[in-house]
PDB file of N, CA and C in Angstrom:
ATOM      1  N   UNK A   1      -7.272 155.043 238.184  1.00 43.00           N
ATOM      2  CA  UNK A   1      -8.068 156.159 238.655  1.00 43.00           C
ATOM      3  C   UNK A   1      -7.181 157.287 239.173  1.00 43.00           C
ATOM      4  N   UNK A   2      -6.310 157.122 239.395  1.00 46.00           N
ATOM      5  CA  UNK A   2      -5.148 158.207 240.412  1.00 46.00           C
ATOM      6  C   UNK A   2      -4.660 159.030 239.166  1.00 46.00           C
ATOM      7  N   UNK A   3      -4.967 158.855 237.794  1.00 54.00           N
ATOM      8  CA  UNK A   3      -4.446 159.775 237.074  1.00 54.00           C
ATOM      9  C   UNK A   3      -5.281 160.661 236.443  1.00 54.00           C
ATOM     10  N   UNK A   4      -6.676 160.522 237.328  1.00 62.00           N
ATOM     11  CA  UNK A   4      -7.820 160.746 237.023  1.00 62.00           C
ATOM     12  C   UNK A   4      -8.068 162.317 237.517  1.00 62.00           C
ATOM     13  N   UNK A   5      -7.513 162.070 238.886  1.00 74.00           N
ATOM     14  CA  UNK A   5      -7.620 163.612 239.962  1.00 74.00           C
ATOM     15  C   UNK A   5      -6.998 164.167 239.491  1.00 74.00           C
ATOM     16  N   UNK A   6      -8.306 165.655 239.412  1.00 89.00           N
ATOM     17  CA  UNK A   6      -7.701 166.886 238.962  1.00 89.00           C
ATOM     18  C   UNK A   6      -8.040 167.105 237.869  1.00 89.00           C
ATOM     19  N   UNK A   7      -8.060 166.356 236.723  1.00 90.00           N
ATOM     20  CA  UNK A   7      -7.860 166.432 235.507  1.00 90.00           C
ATOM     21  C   UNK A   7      -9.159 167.611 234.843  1.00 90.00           C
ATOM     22  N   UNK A   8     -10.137 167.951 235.043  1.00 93.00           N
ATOM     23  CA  UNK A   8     -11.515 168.088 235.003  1.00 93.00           C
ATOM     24  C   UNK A   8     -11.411 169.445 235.446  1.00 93.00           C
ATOM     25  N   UNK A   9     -10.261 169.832 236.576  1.00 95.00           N
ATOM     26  CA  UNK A   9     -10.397 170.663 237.020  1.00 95.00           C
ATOM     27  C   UNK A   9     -10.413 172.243 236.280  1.00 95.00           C
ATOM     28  N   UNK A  10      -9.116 172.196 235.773  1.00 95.00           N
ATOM     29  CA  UNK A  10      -9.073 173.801 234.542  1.00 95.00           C
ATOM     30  C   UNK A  10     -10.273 173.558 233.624  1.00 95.00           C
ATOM     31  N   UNK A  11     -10.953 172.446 233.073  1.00 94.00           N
ATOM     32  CA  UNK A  11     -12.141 172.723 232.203  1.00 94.00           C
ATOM     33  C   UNK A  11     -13.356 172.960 233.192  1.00 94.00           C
ATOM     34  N   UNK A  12     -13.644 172.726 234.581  1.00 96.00           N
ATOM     35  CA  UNK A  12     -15.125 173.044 234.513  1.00 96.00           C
ATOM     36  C   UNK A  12     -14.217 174.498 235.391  1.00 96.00           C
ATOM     37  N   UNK A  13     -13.251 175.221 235.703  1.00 97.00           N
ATOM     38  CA  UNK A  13     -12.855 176.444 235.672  1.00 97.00           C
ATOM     39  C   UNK A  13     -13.435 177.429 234.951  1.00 97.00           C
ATOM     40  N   UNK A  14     -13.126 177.272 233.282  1.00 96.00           N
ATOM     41  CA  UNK A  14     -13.459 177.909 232.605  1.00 96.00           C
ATOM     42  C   UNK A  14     -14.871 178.774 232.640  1.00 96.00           C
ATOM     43  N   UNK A  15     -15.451 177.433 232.693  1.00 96.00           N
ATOM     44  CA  UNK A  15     -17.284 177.437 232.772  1.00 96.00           C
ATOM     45  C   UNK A  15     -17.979 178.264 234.096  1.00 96.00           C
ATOM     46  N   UNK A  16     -16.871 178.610 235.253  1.00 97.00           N
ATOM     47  CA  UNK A  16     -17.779 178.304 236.439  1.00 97.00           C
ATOM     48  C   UNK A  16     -18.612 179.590 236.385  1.00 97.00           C
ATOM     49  N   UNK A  17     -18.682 181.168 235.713  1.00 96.00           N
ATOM     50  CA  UNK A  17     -19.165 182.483 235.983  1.00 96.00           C
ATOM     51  C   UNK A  17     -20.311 181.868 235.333  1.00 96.00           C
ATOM     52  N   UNK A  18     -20.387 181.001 233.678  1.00 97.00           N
ATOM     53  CA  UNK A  18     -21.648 180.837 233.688  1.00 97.00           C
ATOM     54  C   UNK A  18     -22.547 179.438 234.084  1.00 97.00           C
ATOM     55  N   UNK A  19     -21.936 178.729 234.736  1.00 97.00           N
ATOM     56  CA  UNK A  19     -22.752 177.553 235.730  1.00 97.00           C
ATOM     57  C   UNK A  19     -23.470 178.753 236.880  1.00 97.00           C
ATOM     58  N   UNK A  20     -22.427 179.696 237.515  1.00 97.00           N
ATOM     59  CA  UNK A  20     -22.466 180.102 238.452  1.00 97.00           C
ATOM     60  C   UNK A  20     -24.031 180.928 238.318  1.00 97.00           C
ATOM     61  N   UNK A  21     -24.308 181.677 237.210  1.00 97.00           N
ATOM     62  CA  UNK A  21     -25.656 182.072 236.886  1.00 97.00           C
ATOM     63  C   UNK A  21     -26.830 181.298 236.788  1.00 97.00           C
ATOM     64  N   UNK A  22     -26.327 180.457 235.929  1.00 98.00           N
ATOM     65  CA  UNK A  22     -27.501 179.416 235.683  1.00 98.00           C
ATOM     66  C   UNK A  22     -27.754 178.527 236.865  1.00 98.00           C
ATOM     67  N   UNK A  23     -26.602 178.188 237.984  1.00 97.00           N
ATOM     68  CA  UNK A  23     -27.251 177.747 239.474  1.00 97.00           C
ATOM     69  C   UNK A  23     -28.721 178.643 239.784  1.00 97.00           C
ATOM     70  N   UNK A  24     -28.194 180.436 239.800  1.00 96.00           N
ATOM     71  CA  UNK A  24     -28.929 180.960 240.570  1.00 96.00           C
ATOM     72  C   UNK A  24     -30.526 181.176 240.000  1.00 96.00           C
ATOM     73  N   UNK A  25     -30.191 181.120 238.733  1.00 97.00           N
ATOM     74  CA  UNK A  25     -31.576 181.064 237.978  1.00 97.00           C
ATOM     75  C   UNK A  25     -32.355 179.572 237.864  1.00 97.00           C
ATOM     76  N   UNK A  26     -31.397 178.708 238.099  1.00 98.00           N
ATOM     77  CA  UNK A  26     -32.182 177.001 238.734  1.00 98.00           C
ATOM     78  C   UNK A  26     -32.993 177.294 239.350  1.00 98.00           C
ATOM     79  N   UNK A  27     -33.512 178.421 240.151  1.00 97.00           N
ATOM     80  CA  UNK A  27     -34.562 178.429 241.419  1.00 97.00           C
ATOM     81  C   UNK A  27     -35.609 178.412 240.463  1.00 97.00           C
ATOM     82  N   UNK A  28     -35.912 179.308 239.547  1.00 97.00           N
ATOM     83  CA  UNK A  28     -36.696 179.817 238.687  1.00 97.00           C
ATOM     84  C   UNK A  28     -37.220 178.630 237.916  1.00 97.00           C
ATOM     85  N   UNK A  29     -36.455 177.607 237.361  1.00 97.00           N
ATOM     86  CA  UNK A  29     -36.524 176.693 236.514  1.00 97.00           C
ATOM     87  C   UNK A  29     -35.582 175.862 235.833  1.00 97.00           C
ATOM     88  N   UNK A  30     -35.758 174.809 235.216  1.00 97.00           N
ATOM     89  CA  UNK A  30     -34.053 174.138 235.192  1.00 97.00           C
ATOM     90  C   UNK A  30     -33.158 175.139 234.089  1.00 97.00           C
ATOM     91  N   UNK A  31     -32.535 174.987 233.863  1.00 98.00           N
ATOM     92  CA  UNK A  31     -31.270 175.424 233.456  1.00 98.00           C
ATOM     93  C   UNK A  31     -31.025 174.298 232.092  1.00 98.00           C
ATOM     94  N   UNK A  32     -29.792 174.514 231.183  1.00 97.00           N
ATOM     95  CA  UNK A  32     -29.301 173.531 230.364  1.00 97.00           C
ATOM     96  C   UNK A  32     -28.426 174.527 229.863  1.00 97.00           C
ATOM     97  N   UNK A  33     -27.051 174.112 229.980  1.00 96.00           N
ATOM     98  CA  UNK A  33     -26.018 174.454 229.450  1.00 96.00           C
ATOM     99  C   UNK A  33     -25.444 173.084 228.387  1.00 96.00           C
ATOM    100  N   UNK A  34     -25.478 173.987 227.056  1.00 95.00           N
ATOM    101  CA  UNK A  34     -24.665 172.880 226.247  1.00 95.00           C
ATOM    102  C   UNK A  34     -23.058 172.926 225.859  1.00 95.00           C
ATOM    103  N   UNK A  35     -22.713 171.862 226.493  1.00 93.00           N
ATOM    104  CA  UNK A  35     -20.889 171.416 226.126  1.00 93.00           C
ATOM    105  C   UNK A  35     -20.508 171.108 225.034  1.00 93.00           C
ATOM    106  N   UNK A  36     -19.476 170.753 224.961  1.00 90.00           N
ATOM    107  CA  UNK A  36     -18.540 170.412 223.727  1.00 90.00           C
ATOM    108  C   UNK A  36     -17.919 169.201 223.603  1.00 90.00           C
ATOM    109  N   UNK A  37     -18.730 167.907 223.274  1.00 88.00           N
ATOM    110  CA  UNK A  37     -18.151 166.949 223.021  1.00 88.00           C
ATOM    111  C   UNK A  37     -16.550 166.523 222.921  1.00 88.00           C
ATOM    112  N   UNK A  38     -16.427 167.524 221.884  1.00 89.00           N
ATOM    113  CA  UNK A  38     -14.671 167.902 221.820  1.00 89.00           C
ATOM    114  C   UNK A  38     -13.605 168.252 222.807  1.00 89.00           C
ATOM    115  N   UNK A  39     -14.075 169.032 223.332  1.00 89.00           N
ATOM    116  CA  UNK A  39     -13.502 169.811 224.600  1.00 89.00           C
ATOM    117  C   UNK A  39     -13.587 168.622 225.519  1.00 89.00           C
ATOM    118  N   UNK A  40     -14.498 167.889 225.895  1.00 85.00           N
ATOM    119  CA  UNK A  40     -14.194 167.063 226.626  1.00 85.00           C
ATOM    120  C   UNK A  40     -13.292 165.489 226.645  1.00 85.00           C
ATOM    121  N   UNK A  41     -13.245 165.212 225.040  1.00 84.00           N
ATOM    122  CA  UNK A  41     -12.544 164.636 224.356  1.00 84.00           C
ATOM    123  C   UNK A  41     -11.061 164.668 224.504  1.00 84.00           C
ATOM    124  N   UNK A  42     -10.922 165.599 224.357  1.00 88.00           N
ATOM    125  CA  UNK A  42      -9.392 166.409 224.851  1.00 88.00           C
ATOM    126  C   UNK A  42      -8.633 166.204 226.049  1.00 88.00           C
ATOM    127  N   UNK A  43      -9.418 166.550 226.843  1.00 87.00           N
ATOM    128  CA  UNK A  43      -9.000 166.007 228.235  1.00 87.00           C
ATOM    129  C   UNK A  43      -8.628 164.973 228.580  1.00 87.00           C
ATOM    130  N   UNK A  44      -9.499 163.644 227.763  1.00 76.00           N
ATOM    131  CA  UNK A  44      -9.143 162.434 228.367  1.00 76.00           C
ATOM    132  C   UNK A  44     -10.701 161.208 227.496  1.00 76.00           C
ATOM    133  N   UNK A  45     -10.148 160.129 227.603  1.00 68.00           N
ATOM    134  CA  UNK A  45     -10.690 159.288 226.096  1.00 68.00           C
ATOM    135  C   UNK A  45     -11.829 158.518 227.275  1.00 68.00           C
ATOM    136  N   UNK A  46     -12.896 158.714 227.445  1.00 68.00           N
ATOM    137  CA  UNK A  46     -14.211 157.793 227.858  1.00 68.00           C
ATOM    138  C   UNK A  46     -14.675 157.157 227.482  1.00 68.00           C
ATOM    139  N   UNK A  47     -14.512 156.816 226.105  1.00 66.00           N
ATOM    140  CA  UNK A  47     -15.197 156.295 225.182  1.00 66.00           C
ATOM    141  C   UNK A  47     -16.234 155.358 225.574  1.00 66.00           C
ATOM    142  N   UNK A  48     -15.573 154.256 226.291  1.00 64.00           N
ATOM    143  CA  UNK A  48     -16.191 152.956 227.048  1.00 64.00           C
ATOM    144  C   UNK A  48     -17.297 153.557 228.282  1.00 64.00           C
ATOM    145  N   UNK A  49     -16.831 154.346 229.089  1.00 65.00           N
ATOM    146  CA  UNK A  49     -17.259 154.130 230.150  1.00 65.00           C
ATOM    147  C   UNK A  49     -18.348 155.767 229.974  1.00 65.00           C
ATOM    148  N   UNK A  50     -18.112 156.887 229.112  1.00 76.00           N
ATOM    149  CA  UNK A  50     -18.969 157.590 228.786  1.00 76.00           C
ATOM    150  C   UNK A  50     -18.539 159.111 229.419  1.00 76.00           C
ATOM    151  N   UNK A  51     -19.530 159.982 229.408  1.00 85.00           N
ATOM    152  CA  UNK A  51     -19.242 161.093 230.140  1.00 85.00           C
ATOM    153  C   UNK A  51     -19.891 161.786 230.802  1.00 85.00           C
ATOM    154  N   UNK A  52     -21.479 161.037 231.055  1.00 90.00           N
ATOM    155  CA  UNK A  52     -22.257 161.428 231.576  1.00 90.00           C
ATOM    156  C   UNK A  52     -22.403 161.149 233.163  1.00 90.00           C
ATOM    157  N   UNK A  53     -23.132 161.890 233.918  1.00 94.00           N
ATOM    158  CA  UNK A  53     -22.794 161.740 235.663  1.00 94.00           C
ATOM    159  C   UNK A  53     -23.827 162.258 235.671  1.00 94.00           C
ATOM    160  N   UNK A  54     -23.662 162.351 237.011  1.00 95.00           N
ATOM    161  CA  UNK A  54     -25.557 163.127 238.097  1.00 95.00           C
ATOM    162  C   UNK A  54     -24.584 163.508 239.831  1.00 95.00           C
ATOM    163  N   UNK A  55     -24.881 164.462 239.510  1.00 97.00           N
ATOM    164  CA  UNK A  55     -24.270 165.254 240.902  1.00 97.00           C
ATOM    165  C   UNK A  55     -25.432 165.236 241.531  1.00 97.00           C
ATOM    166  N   UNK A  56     -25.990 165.431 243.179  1.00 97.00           N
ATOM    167  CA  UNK A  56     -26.944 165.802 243.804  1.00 97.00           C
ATOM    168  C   UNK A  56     -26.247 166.487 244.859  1.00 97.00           C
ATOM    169  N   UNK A  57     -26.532 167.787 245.374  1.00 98.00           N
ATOM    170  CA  UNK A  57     -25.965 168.680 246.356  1.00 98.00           C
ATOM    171  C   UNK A  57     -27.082 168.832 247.260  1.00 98.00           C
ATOM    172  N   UNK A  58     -26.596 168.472 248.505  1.00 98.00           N
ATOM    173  CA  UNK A  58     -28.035 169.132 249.396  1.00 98.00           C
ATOM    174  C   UNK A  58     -27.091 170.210 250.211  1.00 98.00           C
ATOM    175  N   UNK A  59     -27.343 171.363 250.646  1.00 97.00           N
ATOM    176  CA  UNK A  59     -26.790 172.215 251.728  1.00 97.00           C
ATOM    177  C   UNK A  59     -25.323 171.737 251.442  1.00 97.00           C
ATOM    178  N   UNK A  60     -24.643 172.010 250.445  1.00 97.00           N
ATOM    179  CA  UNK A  60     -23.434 172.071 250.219  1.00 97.00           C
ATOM    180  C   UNK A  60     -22.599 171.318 250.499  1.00 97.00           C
ATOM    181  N   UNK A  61     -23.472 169.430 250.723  1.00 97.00           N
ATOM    182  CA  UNK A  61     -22.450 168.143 250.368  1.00 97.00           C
ATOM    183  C   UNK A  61     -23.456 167.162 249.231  1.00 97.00           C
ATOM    184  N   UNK A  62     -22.319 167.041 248.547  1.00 96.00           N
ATOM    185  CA  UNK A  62     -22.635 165.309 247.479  1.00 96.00           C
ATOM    186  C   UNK A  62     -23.403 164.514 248.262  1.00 96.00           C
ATOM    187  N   UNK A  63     -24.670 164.131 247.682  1.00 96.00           N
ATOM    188  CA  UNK A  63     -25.392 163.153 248.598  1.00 96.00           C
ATOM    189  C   UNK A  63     -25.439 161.902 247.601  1.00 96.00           C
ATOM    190  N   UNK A  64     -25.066 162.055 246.841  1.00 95.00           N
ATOM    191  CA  UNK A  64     -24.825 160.816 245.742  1.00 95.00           C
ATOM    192  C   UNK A  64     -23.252 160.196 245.851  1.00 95.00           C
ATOM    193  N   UNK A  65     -23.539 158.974 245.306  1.00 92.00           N
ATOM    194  CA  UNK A  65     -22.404 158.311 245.255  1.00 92.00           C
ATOM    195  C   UNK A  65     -21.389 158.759 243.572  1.00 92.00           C
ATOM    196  N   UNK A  66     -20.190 159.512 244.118  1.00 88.00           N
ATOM    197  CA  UNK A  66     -19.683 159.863 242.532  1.00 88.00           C
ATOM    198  C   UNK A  66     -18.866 158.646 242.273  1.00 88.00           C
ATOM    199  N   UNK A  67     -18.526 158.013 242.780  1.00 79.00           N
ATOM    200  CA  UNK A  67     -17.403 156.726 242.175  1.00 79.00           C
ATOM    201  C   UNK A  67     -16.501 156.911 241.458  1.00 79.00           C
ATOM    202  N   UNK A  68     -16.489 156.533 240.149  1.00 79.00           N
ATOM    203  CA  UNK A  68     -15.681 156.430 239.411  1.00 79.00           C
ATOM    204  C   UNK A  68     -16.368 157.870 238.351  1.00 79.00           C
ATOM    205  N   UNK A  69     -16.552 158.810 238.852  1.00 87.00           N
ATOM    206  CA  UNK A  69     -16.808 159.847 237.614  1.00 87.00           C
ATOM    207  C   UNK A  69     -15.799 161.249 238.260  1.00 87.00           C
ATOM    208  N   UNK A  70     -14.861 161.042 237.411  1.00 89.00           N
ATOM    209  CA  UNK A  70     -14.003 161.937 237.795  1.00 89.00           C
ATOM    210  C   UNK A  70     -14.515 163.574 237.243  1.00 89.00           C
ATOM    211  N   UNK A  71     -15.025 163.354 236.589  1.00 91.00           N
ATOM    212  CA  UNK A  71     -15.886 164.745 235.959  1.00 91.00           C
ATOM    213  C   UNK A  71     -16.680 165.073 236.470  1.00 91.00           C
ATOM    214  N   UNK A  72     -17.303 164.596 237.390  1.00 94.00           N
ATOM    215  CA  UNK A  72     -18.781 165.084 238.599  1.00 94.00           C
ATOM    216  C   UNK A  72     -17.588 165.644 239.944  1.00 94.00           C
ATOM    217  N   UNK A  73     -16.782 164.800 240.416  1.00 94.00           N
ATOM    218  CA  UNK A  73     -16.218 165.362 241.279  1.00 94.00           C
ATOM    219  C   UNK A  73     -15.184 166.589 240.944  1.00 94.00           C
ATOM    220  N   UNK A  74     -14.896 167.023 240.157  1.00 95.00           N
ATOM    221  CA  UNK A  74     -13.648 167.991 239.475  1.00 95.00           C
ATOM    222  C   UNK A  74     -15.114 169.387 239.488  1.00 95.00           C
ATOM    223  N   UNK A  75     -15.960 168.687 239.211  1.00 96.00           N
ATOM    224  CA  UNK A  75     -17.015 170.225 239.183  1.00 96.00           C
ATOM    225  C   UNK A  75     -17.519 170.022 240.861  1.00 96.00           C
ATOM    226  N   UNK A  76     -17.748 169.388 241.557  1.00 97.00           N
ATOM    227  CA  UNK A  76     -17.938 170.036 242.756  1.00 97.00           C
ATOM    228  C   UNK A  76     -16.577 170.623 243.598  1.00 97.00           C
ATOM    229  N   UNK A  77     -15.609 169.749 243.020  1.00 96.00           N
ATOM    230  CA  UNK A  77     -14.759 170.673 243.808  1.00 96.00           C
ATOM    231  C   UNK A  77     -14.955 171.907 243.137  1.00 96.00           C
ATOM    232  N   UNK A  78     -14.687 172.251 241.662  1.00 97.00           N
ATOM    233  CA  UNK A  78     -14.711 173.818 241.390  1.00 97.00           C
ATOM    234  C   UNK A  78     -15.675 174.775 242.120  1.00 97.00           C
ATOM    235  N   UNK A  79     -16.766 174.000 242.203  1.00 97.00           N
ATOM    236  CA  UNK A  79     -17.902 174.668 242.631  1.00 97.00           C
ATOM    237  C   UNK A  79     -18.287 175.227 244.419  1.00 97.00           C
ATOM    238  N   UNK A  80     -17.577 174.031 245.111  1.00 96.00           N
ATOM    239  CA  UNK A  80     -16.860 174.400 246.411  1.00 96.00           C
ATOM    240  C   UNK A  80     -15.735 174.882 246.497  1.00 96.00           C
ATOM    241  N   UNK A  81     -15.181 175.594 245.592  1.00 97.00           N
ATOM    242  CA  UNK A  81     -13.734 175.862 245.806  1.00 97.00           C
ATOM    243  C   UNK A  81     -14.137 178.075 245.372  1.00 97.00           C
ATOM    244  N   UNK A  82     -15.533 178.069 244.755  1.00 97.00           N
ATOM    245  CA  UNK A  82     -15.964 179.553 244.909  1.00 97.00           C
ATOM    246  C   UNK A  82     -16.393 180.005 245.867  1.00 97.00           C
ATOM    247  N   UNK A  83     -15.746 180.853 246.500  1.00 97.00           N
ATOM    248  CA  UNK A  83     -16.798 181.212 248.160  1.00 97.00           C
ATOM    249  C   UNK A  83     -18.444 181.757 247.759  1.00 97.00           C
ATOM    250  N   UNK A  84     -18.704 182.681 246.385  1.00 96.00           N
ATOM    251  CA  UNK A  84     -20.401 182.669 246.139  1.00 96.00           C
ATOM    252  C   UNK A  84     -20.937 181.315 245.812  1.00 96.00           C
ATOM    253  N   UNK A  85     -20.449 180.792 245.271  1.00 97.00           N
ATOM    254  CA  UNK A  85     -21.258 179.465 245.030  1.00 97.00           C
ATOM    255  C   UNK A  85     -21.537 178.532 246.038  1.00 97.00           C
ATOM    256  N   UNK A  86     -20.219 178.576 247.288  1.00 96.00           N
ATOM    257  CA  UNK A  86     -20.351 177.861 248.022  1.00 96.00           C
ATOM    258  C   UNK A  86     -21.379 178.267 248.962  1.00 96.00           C
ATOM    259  N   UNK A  87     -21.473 179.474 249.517  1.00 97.00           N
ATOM    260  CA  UNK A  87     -23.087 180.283 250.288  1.00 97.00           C
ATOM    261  C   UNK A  87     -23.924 179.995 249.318  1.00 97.00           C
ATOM    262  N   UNK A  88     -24.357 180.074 247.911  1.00 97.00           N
ATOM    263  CA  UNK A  88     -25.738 179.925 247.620  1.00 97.00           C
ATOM    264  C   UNK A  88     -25.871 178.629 247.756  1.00 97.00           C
ATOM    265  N   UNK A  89     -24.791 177.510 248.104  1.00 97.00           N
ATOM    266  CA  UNK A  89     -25.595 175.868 247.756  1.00 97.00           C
ATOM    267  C   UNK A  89     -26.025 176.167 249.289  1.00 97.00           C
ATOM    268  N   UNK A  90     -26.345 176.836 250.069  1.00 97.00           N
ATOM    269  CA  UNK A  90     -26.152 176.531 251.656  1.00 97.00           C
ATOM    270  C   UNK A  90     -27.708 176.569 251.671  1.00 97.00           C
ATOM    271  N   UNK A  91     -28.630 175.688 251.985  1.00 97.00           N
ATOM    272  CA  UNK A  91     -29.883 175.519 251.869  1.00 97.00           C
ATOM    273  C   UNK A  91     -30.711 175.486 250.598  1.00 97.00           C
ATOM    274  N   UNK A  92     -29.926 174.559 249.783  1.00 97.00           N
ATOM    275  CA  UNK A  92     -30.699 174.256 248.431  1.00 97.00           C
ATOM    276  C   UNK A  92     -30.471 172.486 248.517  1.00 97.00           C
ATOM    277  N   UNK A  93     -31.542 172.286 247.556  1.00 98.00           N
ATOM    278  CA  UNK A  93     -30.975 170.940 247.261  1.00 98.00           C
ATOM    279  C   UNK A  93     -30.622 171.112 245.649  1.00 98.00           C
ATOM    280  N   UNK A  94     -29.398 170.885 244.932  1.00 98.00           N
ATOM    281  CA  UNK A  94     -28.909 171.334 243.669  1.00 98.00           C
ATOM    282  C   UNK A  94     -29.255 169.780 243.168  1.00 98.00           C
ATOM    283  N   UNK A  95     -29.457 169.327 241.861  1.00 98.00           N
ATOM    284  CA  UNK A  95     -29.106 168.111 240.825  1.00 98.00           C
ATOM    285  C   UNK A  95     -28.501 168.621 239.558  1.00 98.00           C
ATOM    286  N   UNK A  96     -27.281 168.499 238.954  1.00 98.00           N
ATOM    287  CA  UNK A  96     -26.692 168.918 238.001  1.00 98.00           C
ATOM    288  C   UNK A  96     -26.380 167.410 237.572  1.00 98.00           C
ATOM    289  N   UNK A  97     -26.619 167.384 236.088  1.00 96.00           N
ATOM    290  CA  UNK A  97     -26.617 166.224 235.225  1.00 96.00           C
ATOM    291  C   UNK A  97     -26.121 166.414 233.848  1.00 96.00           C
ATOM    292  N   UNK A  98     -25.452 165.446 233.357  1.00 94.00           N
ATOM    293  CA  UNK A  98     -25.190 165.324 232.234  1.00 94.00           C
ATOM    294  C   UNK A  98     -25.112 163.691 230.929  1.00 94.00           C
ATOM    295  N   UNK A  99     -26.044 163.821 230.206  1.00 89.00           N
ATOM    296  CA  UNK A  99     -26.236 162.476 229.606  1.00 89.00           C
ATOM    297  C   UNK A  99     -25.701 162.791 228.342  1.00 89.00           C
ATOM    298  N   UNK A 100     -25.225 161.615 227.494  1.00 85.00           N
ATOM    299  CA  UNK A 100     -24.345 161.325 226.768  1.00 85.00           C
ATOM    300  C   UNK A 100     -24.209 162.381 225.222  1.00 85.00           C
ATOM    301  N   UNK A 101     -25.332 163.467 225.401  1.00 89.00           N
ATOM    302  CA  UNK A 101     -25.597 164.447 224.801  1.00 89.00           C
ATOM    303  C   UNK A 101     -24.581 165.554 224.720  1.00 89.00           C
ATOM    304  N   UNK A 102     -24.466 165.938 226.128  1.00 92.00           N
ATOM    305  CA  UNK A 102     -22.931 166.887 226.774  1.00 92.00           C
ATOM    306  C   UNK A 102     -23.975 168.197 226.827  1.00 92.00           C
ATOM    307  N   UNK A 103     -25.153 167.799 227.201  1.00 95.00           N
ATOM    308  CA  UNK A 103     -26.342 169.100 227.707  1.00 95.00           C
ATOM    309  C   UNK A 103     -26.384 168.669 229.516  1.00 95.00           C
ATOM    310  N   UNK A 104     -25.589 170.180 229.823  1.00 96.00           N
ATOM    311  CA  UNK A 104     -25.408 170.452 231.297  1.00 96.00           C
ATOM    312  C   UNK A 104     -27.095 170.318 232.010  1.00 96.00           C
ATOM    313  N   UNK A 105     -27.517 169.881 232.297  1.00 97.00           N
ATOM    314  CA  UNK A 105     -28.879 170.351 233.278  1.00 97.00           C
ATOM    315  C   UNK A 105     -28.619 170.371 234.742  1.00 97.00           C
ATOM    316  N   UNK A 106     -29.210 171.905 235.280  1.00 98.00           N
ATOM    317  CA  UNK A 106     -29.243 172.426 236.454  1.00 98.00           C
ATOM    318  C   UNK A 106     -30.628 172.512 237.300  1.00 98.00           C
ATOM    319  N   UNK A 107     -30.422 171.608 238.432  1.00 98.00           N
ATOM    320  CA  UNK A 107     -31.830 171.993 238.718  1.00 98.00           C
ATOM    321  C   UNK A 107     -32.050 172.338 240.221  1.00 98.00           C
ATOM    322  N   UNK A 108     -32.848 173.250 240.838  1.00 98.00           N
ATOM    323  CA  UNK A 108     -32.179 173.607 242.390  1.00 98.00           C
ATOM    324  C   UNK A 108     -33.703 173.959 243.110  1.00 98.00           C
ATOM    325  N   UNK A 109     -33.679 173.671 244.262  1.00 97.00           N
ATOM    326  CA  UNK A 109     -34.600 174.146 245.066  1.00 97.00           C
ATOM    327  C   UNK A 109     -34.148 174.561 246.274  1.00 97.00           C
ATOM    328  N   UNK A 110     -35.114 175.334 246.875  1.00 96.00           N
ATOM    329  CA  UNK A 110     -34.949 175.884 247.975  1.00 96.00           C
ATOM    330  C   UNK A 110     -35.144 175.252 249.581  1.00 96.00           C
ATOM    331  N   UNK A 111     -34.420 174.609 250.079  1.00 95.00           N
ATOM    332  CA  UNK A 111     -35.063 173.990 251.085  1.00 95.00           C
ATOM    333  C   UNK A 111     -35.832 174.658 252.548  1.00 95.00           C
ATOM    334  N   UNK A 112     -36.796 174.519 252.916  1.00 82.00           N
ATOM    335  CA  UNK A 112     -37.328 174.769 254.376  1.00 82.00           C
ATOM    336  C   UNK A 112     -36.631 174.822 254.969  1.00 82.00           C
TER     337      UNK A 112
END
């Protein structure tokens, strides 16, 4: 696992201006950004264990257990590592998912 950190990081980089939209339009309705099998291929071989995860953000911490998904945690750090992104998670509850498809889904509400 230690050769794991980080790795995730320059690819969900790339992505973050348009995650960063499609967060804010999550209020509205879910979102779905589609990936690149390939692109993620590249990075590093899952084959076995897959590439799909489930992030849950409430008020701007992981309330899920990420474990062993080094690709869920490499995007919240990116995603805490933007100072706008990091104020809009601040009273939402976010779920960002991805199943073995490599279709991003964003989904966010507003909390009381």
């Amino acid at each position: 696992m230690g050769n794991e950190v980080g790795k995730y990081l320059p690819f969900w980089g790339k992505f973050i201006s348009v995650i960063k939209i499609l967060l804010k339009r999550s209020i509205a309705g879910d979102q779905v950004f589609e990936m690149s099998k390939g692109e993620f291929e590249a990075i590093g071989n899952r084959e076995k264990s897959g590439y799909s995860f489930n992030l849950e953000i409430i008020n701007g911490r992981v309330t899920n257990d990420l474990g062993g998904s080094a690709i869920a945690r490499d995007l919240f750090q990116v995603l805490s590592d933007n100072e706008d992104i990091k104020k809009w998670l601040k009273g939402k509850s976010v779920k960002i998912n991805m199943g073995n498809k490599f279709s991003l889904m964003l989904q966010s509400t507003q909390l009381d």
